[in-house]
C-alpha positions as semicolon CSV with decimal commas, in nm:
position;residue;x (nm);y (nm);z (nm)
1;A;0,000;0,000;0,000
2;G;0,279;0,240;0,091
3;V;0,467;0,182;-0,233
4;G;0,159;0,249;-0,442
5;A;0,072;0,561;-0,245
6;S;0,410;0,733;-0,265
7;T;0,568;0,629;-0,595
8;F;0,401;0,896;-0,810
9;L;0,431;1,193;-0,577
10;G;0,584;1,503;-0,728
11;E;0,937;1,610;-0,644
12;N;0,809;1,900;-0,432
13;D;0,531;1,707;-0,260
14;I;0,562;1,638;0,112
15;L;0,549;1,286;0,253
16;N;0,455;1,234;0,617
17;P;0,487;0,863;0,701
18;H;0,286;0,707;0,980
19;H;0,395;0,735;1,342
20;R;0,764;0,665;1,401
21;A;0,820;0,676;1,021
22;H;0,892;0,306;0,999
23;G;0,679;0,252;0,688
24;M;0,949;0,122;0,457
25;G;0,714;0,097;0,160
26;Y;0,655;0,472;0,160
27;H;1,028;0,542;0,158
28;V;1,097;0,296;-0,121
29;G;0,824;0,453;-0,331
30;R;0,948;0,803;-0,255
31;G;1,304;0,714;-0,350
32;T;1,447;0,782;-0,006
33;D;1,812;0,683;0,038
34;I;1,749;0,351;0,214
35;G;2,113;0,318;0,318
36;R;2,092;0,640;0,519
37;Y;1,747;0,535;0,645
38;L;1,883;0,209;0,785
39;A;2,195;0,379;0,921
40;E;1,971;0,621;1,111
41;H;1,771;0,342;1,267
42;T;2,088;0,168;1,380
43;G;2,232;0,484;1,537
44;K;2,508;0,549;1,285
45;V;2,666;0,880;1,184
46;D;2,576;0,836;0,817
47;G;2,207;0,827;0,901
48;C;1,982;1,099;0,762
49;C;1,979;1,269;1,105
50;G;2,330;1,170;1,206
51;G;2,209;0,874;1,408
52;R;2,042;1,100;1,665
53;S;1,674;1,046;1,603
54;S;1,554;0,688;1,648
55;F;1,174;0,716;1,619
56;H;1,161;1,090;1,551
57;W;1,347;1,138;1,228
58;S;1,301;1,332;0,906
59;F;1,464;1,348;0,564
60;P;1,422;1,712;0,456
61;E;1,630;1,675;0,139
62;Q;1,355;1,454;0,000
63;K;1,070;1,635;0,176
64;V;1,001;1,349;0,415
65;Y;0,898;1,536;0,727
66;G;0,814;1,471;1,086
67;A;0,752;1,142;1,259
68;S;0,576;1,138;1,593
69;G;0,654;0,870;1,847
70;F;0,285;0,850;1,935
71;I;-0,008;0,732;1,727
72;G;-0,212;1,016;1,581
73;W;0,005;1,306;1,697
74;H;0,120;1,391;1,346
75;F;-0,220;1,504;1,216
76;C;-0,199;1,867;1,327
77;P;0,150;1,940;1,187
78;V;0,022;1,798;0,858
79;V;-0,242;2,072;0,850
80;G;0,041;2,326;0,883
81;W;0,232;2,168;0,595
82;G;-0,089;2,164;0,396
83;W;-0,143;2,535;0,461
84;A;0,214;2,616;0,354
85;S;0,173;2,399;0,043
86;K;-0,143;2,585;-0,052
87;Q;0,037;2,918;-0,030
88;K;0,323;2,794;-0,245
89;G;0,107;2,619;-0,503
90;E;0,206;2,311;-0,705
91;Q;0,268;2,116;-0,384
92;M;0,059;1,875;-0,178
93;V;0,097;1,652;0,127
94;L;0,053;1,276;0,156
95;M;-0,013;1,183;0,517
96;A;-0,007;0,813;0,600
97;S;-0,157;0,652;0,909
98;G;-0,318;0,334;1,033
99;D;-0,680;0,272;1,124
100;G;-0,600;0,307;1,495
101;S;-0,495;0,671;1,448
102;Y;-0,850;0,776;1,373
103;G;-0,954;0,719;1,731
104;Q;-0,748;1,025;1,822
105;G;-0,914;1,365;1,850
106;A;-0,638;1,532;1,650
107;A;-0,745;1,334;1,343
108;H;-1,086;1,499;1,351
109;E;-0,943;1,845;1,408
110;A;-0,712;1,796;1,112
111;M;-0,986;1,677;0,877
112;L;-1,213;1,964;0,983
113;F;-0,952;2,233;0,917
114;A;-0,831;2,067;0,597
115;M;-1,183;2,079;0,455
116;N;-1,257;2,430;0,580
117;W;-0,942;2,566;0,417
118;K;-0,942;2,334;0,114
119;L;-0,589;2,221;0,190
120;P;-0,400;2,001;-0,061
121;I;-0,373;1,693;0,161
122;V;-0,433;1,325;0,091
123;F;-0,521;1,143;0,412
124;F;-0,404;0,789;0,337
125;C;-0,537;0,535;0,586
126;E;-0,373;0,194;0,578
127;N;-0,652;-0,011;0,734
128;N;-0,525;-0,358;0,820
129;G;-0,802;-0,416;1,071
130;M;-0,572;-0,423;1,373
131;A;-0,433;-0,152;1,600
132;I;-0,161;-0,326;1,800
133;H;-0,381;-0,605;1,943
134;S;-0,726;-0,446;1,909
135;T;-0,943;-0,511;1,606
136;A;-1,091;-0,223;1,410
137;A;-1,436;-0,350;1,508
138;D;-1,344;-0,306;1,875
139;M;-1,247;0,057;1,818
140;H;-1,481;0,186;1,548
141;P;-1,857;0,132;1,512
142;M;-1,848;0,169;1,132
143;P;-1,705;-0,080;0,878
144;D;-1,517;0,187;0,680
145;I;-1,289;0,443;0,846
146;S;-1,346;0,665;0,542
147;S;-1,701;0,738;0,662
148;L;-1,544;0,963;0,928
149;A;-1,405;1,187;0,653
150;Q;-1,738;1,189;0,473
151;G;-1,886;1,339;0,789
152;Y;-1,678;1,649;0,718
153;G;-1,783;1,656;0,354
154;M;-1,449;1,521;0,237
155;P;-1,432;1,303;-0,076
156;A;-1,346;0,950;0,035
157;V;-1,242;0,639;-0,154
158;V;-1,202;0,279;-0,038
159;V;-0,943;0,082;-0,234
160;D;-0,789;-0,266;-0,224
161;G;-0,466;-0,204;-0,036
162;Q;-0,321;-0,533;-0,160
163;D;-0,336;-0,405;-0,519
164;V;-0,042;-0,168;-0,571
165;F;-0,178;-0,050;-0,906
166;A;-0,523;0,034;-0,767
167;V;-0,363;0,226;-0,480
168;A;-0,137;0,420;-0,716
169;E;-0,423;0,513;-0,950
170;T;-0,638;0,629;-0,658
171;V;-0,367;0,846;-0,503
172;I;-0,276;0,996;-0,842
173;A;-0,639;1,107;-0,881
174;A;-0,648;1,242;-0,525
175;R;-0,325;1,434;-0,585
176;K;-0,469;1,589;-0,901
177;H;-0,779;1,690;-0,702
178;A;-0,562;1,854;-0,436
179;L;-0,341;2,045;-0,680
180;A;-0,651;2,175;-0,859
181;G;-0,740;2,362;-0,540
182;K;-1,034;2,135;-0,457
183;G;-0,908;2,034;-0,114
184;P;-0,829;1,706;0,060
185;T;-0,925;1,348;-0,018
186;F;-0,944;1,052;0,217
187;V;-0,811;0,725;0,076
188;E;-0,872;0,409;0,278
189;A;-0,660;0,115;0,168
190;K;-0,806;-0,211;0,302
191;T;-0,508;-0,435;0,359
192;L;-0,385;-0,734;0,560
193;R;-0,120;-0,731;0,830
194;L;0,170;-0,957;0,744
195;R;0,312;-1,000;1,095
196;E;0,206;-0,950;1,452
197;H;0,263;-0,614;1,620
198;D;0,558;-0,736;1,827
199;V;0,802;-0,883;1,580
200;G;1,012;-1,160;1,731
201;T;0,795;-1,226;2,036
202;P;0,488;-1,450;2,076
203;D;0,160;-1,261;2,051
204;L;-0,046;-1,521;2,235
205;A;-0,045;-1,343;2,572
206;R;-0,249;-1,049;2,444
207;A;-0,435;-1,167;2,137
208;E;-0,568;-1,489;1,988
209;P;-0,373;-1,637;1,697
210;R;-0,509;-1,521;1,366
211;E;-0,746;-1,760;1,194
212;A;-0,618;-1,998;0,930
213;K;-0,847;-1,842;0,669
214;Y;-0,686;-1,502;0,732
215;L;-0,338;-1,643;0,682
216;E;-0,451;-1,819;0,366
217;A;-0,602;-1,495;0,234
218;L;-0,273;-1,322;0,311
219;K;-0,085;-1,586;0,115
220;Q;-0,317;-1,566;-0,185
221;R;-0,338;-1,186;-0,187
222;D;0,024;-1,099;-0,127
223;P;0,076;-0,765;-0,307
224;V;0,393;-0,889;-0,475
225;V;0,216;-1,202;-0,601
226;L;-0,076;-0,997;-0,736
227;A;0,149;-0,741;-0,905
228;T;0,368;-1,012;-1,058
229;R;0,064;-1,195;-1,192
230;R;-0,069;-0,878;-1,354
231;V;0,251;-0,773;-1,529
232;L;0,291;-1,128;-1,661
233;D;-0,071;-1,152;-1,779
234;E;-0,049;-0,815;-1,953
235;K;0,294;-0,902;-2,096
236;V;0,456;-0,595;-1,942
237;L;0,746;-0,808;-1,819
238;T;0,869;-1,162;-1,879
239;Q;0,949;-1,408;-1,602
240;K;1,317;-1,370;-1,689
241;Q;1,296;-0,994;-1,636
242;I;1,114;-1,042;-1,306
243;D;1,380;-1,286;-1,187
244;Q;1,644;-1,025;-1,274
245;I;1,458;-0,761;-1,072
246;Y;1,449;-0,996;-0,772
247;Q;1,822;-1,057;-0,801
248;E;1,900;-0,686;-0,827
249;A;1,679;-0,616;-0,526
250;K;1,862;-0,876;-0,317
251;E;2,196;-0,723;-0,415
252;E;2,072;-0,376;-0,325
253;V;1,954;-0,496;0,017
254;A;2,299;-0,644;0,079
255;R;2,466;-0,314;-0,017
256;V;2,233;-0,115;0,207
257;E;2,296;-0,342;0,504
258;Q;2,671;-0,323;0,447
259;F;2,657;0,057;0,428
260;A;2,477;0,075;0,763
261;D;2,709;-0,181;0,922
262;D;3,020;0,004;0,806
263;S;2,903;0,344;0,927
264;P;3,054;0,448;1,265
265;V;2,831;0,448;1,572
266;A;2,700;0,797;1,646
267;Q;2,822;0,949;1,973
268;P;2,675;1,300;1,960
269;S;2,750;1,557;2,226
270;I;2,471;1,730;2,420
271;E;2,511;2,032;2,192
272;E;2,481;1,818;1,881
273;L;2,168;1,651;2,015
274;Q;2,007;1,983;2,095
275;A;2,098;2,122;1,754
276;G;1,885;1,853;1,594
277;V;1,572;1,929;1,798
278;Y;1,327;2,191;1,673
279;A;1,094;2,192;1,971
């Protein structure tokens, strides 16, 4: 979902990933320097913030801004970026979040102001049906999170988040709507969560294991499988070309990991830490 949402953003568009900015798909689509991304998250000096940020990083050279350490706290700054983008023209904001974020009051404030001021923002909700260990049904009385945006008069679209092409086409249309001065759009991508919230630890203490039918659906509707099937069916690529892409991707991952491993560990002074904090 993240790859489809961010790949066709304009060079001057602003990307605000979901809380803690750990949405790798958004950064891959945006073209973020993944070597510096990984170095940052491993506390190395070659990271995009000099290894100082952990959860609260940004990549201003590529207009990737602001990552809150708390769910839903990034909505209000997004309104500010949207206001600035409107004044500049030819710029919009893609704000990504999960379904759990829309239980926060700031989400509603942001949608209200964005509609009132016709701000060029795409609210992209990655709805995988789970917020940590709570289901969406436990937290929201409606089946579609997008109905919240409709309550503010905002155009809202529900799309298959497992289909990278459908996501891309939807966000491209929403971006065009924003740049035309028509205001924000809410895009809800219905997707499936690949892993449990706590990677590397059993989830059984706080949630029941996911049903076998869910895991089977995940296997059958893997975004990579669906995308591969489509480009083969439409003869966009051959299997040989796809195999080459896989090999190149593996080699790139190895280079990125080596870059982060080779970078020195950051040991910033108090002054250097403070210099990297805006507020």
